[in-house]
Coordinates of C-alpha atoms (C1' of nucleotides) in Angstrom, one line a residue:
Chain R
X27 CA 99.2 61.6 191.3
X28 CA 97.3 59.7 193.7
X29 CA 99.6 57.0 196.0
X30 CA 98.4 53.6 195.1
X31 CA 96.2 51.5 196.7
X32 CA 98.2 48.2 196.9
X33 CA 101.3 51.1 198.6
X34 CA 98.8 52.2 201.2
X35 CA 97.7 48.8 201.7
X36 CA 101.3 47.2 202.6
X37 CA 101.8 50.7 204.3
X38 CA 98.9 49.9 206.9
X39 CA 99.9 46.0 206.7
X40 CA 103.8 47.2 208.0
X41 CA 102.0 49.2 210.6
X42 CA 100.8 46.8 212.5
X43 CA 103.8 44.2 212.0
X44 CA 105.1 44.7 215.8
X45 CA 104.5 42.7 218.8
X46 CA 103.8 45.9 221.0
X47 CA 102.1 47.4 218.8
X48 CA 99.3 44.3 218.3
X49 CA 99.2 44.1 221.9
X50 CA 98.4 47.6 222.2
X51 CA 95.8 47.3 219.7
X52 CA 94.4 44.5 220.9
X53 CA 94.0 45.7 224.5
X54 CA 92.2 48.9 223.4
X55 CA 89.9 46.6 221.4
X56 CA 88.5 46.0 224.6
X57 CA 87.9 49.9 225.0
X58 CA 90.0 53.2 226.1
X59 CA 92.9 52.8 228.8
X60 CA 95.0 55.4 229.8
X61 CA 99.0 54.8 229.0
X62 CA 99.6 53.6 232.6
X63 CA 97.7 50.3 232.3
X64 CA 99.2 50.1 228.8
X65 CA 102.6 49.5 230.5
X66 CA 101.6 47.6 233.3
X67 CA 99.5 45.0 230.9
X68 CA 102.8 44.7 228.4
X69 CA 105.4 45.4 230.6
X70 CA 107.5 47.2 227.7
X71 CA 109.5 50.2 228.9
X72 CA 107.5 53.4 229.1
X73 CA 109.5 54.9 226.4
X74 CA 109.8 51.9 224.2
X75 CA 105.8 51.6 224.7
X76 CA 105.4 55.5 223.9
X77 CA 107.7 55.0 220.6
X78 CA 105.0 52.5 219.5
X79 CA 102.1 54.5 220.4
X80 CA 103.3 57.4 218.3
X81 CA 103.2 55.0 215.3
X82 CA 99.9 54.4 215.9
X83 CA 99.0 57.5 216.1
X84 CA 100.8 59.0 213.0
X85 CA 99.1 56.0 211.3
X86 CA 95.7 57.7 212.4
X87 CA 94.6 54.5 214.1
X88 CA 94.9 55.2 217.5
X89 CA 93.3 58.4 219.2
X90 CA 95.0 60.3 222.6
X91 CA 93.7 62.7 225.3
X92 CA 95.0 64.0 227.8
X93 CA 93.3 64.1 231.1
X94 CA 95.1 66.1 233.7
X95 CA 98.5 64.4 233.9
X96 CA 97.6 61.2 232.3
X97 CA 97.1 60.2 228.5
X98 CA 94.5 57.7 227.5
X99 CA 94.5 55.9 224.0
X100 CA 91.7 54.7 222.4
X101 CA 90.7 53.1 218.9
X102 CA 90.4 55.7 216.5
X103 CA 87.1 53.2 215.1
X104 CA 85.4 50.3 214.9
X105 CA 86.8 48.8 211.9
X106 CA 90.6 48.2 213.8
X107 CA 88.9 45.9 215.9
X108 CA 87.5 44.1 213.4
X109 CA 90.4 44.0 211.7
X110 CA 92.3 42.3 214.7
X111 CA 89.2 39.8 214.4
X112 CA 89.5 38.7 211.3
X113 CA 93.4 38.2 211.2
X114 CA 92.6 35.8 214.3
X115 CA 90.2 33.9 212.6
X116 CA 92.7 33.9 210.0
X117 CA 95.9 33.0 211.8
X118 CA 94.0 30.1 213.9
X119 CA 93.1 28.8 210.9
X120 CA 96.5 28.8 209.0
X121 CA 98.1 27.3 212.1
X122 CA 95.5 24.4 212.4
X123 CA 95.8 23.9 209.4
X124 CA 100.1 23.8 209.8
X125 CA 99.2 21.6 212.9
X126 CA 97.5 18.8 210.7
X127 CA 100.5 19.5 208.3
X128 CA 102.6 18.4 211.2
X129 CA 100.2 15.3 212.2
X130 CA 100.6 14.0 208.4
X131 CA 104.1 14.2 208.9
X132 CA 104.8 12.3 211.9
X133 CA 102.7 9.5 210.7
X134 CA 105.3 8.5 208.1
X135 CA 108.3 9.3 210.2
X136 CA 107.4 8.4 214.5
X137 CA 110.9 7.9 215.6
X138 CA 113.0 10.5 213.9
X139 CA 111.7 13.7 215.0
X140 CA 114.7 15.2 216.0
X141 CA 113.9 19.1 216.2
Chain L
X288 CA 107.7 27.3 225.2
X289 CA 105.3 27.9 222.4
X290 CA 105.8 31.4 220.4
X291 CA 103.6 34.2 221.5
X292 CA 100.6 34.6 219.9
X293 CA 100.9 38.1 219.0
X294 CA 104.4 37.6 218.1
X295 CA 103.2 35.2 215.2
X296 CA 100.1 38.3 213.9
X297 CA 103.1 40.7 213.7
X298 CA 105.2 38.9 212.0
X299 CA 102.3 38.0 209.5
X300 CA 101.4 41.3 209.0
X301 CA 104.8 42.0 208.4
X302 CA 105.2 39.8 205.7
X303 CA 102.2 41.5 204.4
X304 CA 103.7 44.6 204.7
X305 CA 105.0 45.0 201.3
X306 CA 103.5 46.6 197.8
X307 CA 104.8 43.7 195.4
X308 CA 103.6 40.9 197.7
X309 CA 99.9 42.8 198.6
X310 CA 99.5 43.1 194.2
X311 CA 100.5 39.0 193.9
X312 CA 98.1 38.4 196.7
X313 CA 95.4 40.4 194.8
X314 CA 96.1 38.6 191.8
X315 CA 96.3 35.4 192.9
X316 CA 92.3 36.1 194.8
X317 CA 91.4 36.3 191.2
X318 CA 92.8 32.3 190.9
X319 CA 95.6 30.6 190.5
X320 CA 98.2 32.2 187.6
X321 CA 101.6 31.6 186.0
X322 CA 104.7 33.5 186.9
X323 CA 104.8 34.8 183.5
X324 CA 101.9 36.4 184.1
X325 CA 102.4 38.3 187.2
X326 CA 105.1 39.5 185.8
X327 CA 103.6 40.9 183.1
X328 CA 100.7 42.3 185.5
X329 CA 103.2 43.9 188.6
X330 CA 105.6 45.1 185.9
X331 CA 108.8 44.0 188.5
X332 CA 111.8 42.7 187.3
X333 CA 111.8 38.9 187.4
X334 CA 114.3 38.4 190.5
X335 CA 112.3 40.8 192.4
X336 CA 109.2 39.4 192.1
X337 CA 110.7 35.8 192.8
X338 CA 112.3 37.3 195.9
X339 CA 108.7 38.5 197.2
X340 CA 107.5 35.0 196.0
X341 CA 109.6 33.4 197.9
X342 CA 108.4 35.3 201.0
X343 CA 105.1 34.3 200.3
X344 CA 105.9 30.7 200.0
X345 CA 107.7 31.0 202.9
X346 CA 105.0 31.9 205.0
X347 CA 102.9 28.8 203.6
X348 CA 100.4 31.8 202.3
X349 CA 100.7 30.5 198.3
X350 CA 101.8 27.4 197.0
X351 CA 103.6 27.1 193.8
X352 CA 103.5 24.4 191.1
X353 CA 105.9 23.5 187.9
X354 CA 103.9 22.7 184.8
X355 CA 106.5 22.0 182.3
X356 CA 108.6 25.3 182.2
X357 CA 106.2 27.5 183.9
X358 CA 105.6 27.7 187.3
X359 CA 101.8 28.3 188.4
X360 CA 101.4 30.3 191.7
X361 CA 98.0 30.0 194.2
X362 CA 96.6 31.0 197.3
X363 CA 96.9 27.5 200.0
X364 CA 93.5 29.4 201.2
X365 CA 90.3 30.6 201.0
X366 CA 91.5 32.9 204.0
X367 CA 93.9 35.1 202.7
X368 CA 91.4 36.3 200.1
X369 CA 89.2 37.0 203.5
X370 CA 91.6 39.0 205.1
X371 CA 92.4 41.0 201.9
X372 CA 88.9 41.6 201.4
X373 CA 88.8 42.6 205.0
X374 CA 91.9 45.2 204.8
X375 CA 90.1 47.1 201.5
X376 CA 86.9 47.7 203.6
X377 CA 88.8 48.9 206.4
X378 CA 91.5 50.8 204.3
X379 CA 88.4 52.6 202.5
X380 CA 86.2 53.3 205.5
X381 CA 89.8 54.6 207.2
X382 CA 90.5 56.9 203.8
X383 CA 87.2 58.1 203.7
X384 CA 87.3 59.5 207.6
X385 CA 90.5 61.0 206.4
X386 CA 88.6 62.8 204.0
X387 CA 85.6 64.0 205.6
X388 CA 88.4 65.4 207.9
X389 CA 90.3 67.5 205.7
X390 CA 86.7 68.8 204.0
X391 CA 86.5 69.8 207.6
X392 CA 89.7 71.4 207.7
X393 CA 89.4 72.4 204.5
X394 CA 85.8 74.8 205.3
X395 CA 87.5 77.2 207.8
X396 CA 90.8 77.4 206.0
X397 CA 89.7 77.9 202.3
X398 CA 92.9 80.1 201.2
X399 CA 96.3 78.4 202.6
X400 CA 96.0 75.1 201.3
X401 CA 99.3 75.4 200.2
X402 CA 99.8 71.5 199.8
Chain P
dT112 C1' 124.2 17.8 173.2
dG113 C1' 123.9 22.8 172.9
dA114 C1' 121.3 27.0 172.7
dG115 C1' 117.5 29.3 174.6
dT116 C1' 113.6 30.6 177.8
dA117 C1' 111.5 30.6 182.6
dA118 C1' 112.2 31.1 187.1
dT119 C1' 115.0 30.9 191.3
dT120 C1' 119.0 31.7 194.3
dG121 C1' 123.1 34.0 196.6
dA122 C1' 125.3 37.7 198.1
dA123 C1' 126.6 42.5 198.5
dT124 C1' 125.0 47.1 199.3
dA125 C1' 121.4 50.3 200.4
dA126 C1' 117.4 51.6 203.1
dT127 C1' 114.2 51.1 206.9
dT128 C1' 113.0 50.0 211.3
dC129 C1' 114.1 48.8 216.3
dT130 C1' 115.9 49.6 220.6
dT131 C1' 117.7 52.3 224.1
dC132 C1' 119.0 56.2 226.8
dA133 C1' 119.3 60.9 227.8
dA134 C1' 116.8 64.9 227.8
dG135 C1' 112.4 67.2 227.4
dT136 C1' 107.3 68.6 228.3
dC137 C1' 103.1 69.0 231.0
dA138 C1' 100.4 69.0 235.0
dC139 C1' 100.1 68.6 239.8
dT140 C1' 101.6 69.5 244.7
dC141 C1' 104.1 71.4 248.2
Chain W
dG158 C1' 108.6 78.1 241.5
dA159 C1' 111.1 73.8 242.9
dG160 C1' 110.2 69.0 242.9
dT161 C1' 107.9 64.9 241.2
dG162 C1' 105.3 61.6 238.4
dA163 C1' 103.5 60.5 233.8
dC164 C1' 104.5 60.5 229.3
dT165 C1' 106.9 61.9 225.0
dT166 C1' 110.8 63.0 222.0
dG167 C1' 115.5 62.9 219.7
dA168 C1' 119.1 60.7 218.3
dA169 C1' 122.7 57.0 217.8
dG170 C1' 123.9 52.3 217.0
dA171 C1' 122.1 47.6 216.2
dA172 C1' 119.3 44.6 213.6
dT173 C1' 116.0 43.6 209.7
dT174 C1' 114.5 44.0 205.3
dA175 C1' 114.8 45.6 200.3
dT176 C1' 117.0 45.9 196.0
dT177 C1' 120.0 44.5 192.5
dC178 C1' 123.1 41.7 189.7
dA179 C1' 125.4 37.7 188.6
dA180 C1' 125.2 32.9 188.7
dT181 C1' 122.3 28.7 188.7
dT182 C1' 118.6 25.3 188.1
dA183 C1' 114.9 23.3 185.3
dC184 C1' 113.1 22.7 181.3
dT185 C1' 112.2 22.7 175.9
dC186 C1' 113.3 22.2 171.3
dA187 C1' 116.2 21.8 167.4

DNA sequence: TGAGTAATTGAATAATTCTTCAAGTCACTC
DNA sequence: GAGTGACTTGAAGAATTATTCAATTACTCA
């Protein structure tokens, strides 16, 4: 009994529904960095941050080696990044589209904007 | 002091993250349909799927409309049918690494594969 | 108006996920 | 081999999210 698509789909969806966790993602879309510059670019804790990379890397998206005492991450393939891309695109779109939403809006109603 | 821009992608993924809310979505790329019949297609209880609904509406991803005494559901874009499209193409090229993987796995440990 | 169907909402409990901190490993250097 | 820096792990409590059931709204039709 194989798990269902539309199951491993939300799975992989809920994976990457964390702030650190995009950052990370993000940041290595740019190529490998070892787990130093990972905290120094987000700032998180070092545990908090290493919490969040072993999601990533249970999840198989994220790939580790050790290098004498430190541990670089890297994108486990091509397709994360393009991933990230294409919920950009995505994103800047919806919110443009929210912003004209907003510009509608004030038209009919300039004074009372309250909030 | 706008909301982070990676705060925003999680919490869209997030509300992605979810089994009954990835099926709607899939359903509703095919065009727009009537809550009776996403019902009948997910198989959920009514209240559930109106919960997830709700979600969805939330996040200004669907729009819903009363005709009478059904309620028609749609995608508000032509995005979210991009991004799904883009999760299945990553999902699949993902699943098939995993594969090749355990083949590999698989060749110098023909016995134990106990699971 | 009253009964019936379609869909949604509210609210309580259950389940998952986050955050944090203490303790642990691994490699290097003295 | 003790000490230190880099990173990871385990586990407990806090916070979010899911599930479920009862109650409610919005209609239709007789």
């Amino acid at each position: 009994m194989p798990v269902p698509l539309y199951q491993v789909k939300a799975e992989f969806f809920r994976m990457l529904g964390h702030p650190v966790r995009i950052r990370v993602l993000e940041l290595l879309g740019e190529g490998p960095k070892p787990v130093r510059e990972l905290l120094a670019d987000t700032g998180v804790e070092a545990s908090s941050l290493s919490q969040q990379l072993a999601v990533l890397r249970r999840a198989g998206i994220v790939t580790s080696e050790r290098e004498g005492s430190t541990v670089t991450y890297a994108l486990a393939g091509p397709d994360v990044a393009d991933l990230m891309r294409a919920a950009r695109r995505i994103l800047t779109e919806m919110l443009a589209g929210q912003a004209e939403l907003l510009d509608e809006l004030r038209e009919s109603d300039t004074a009372a904007a309250g909030k």
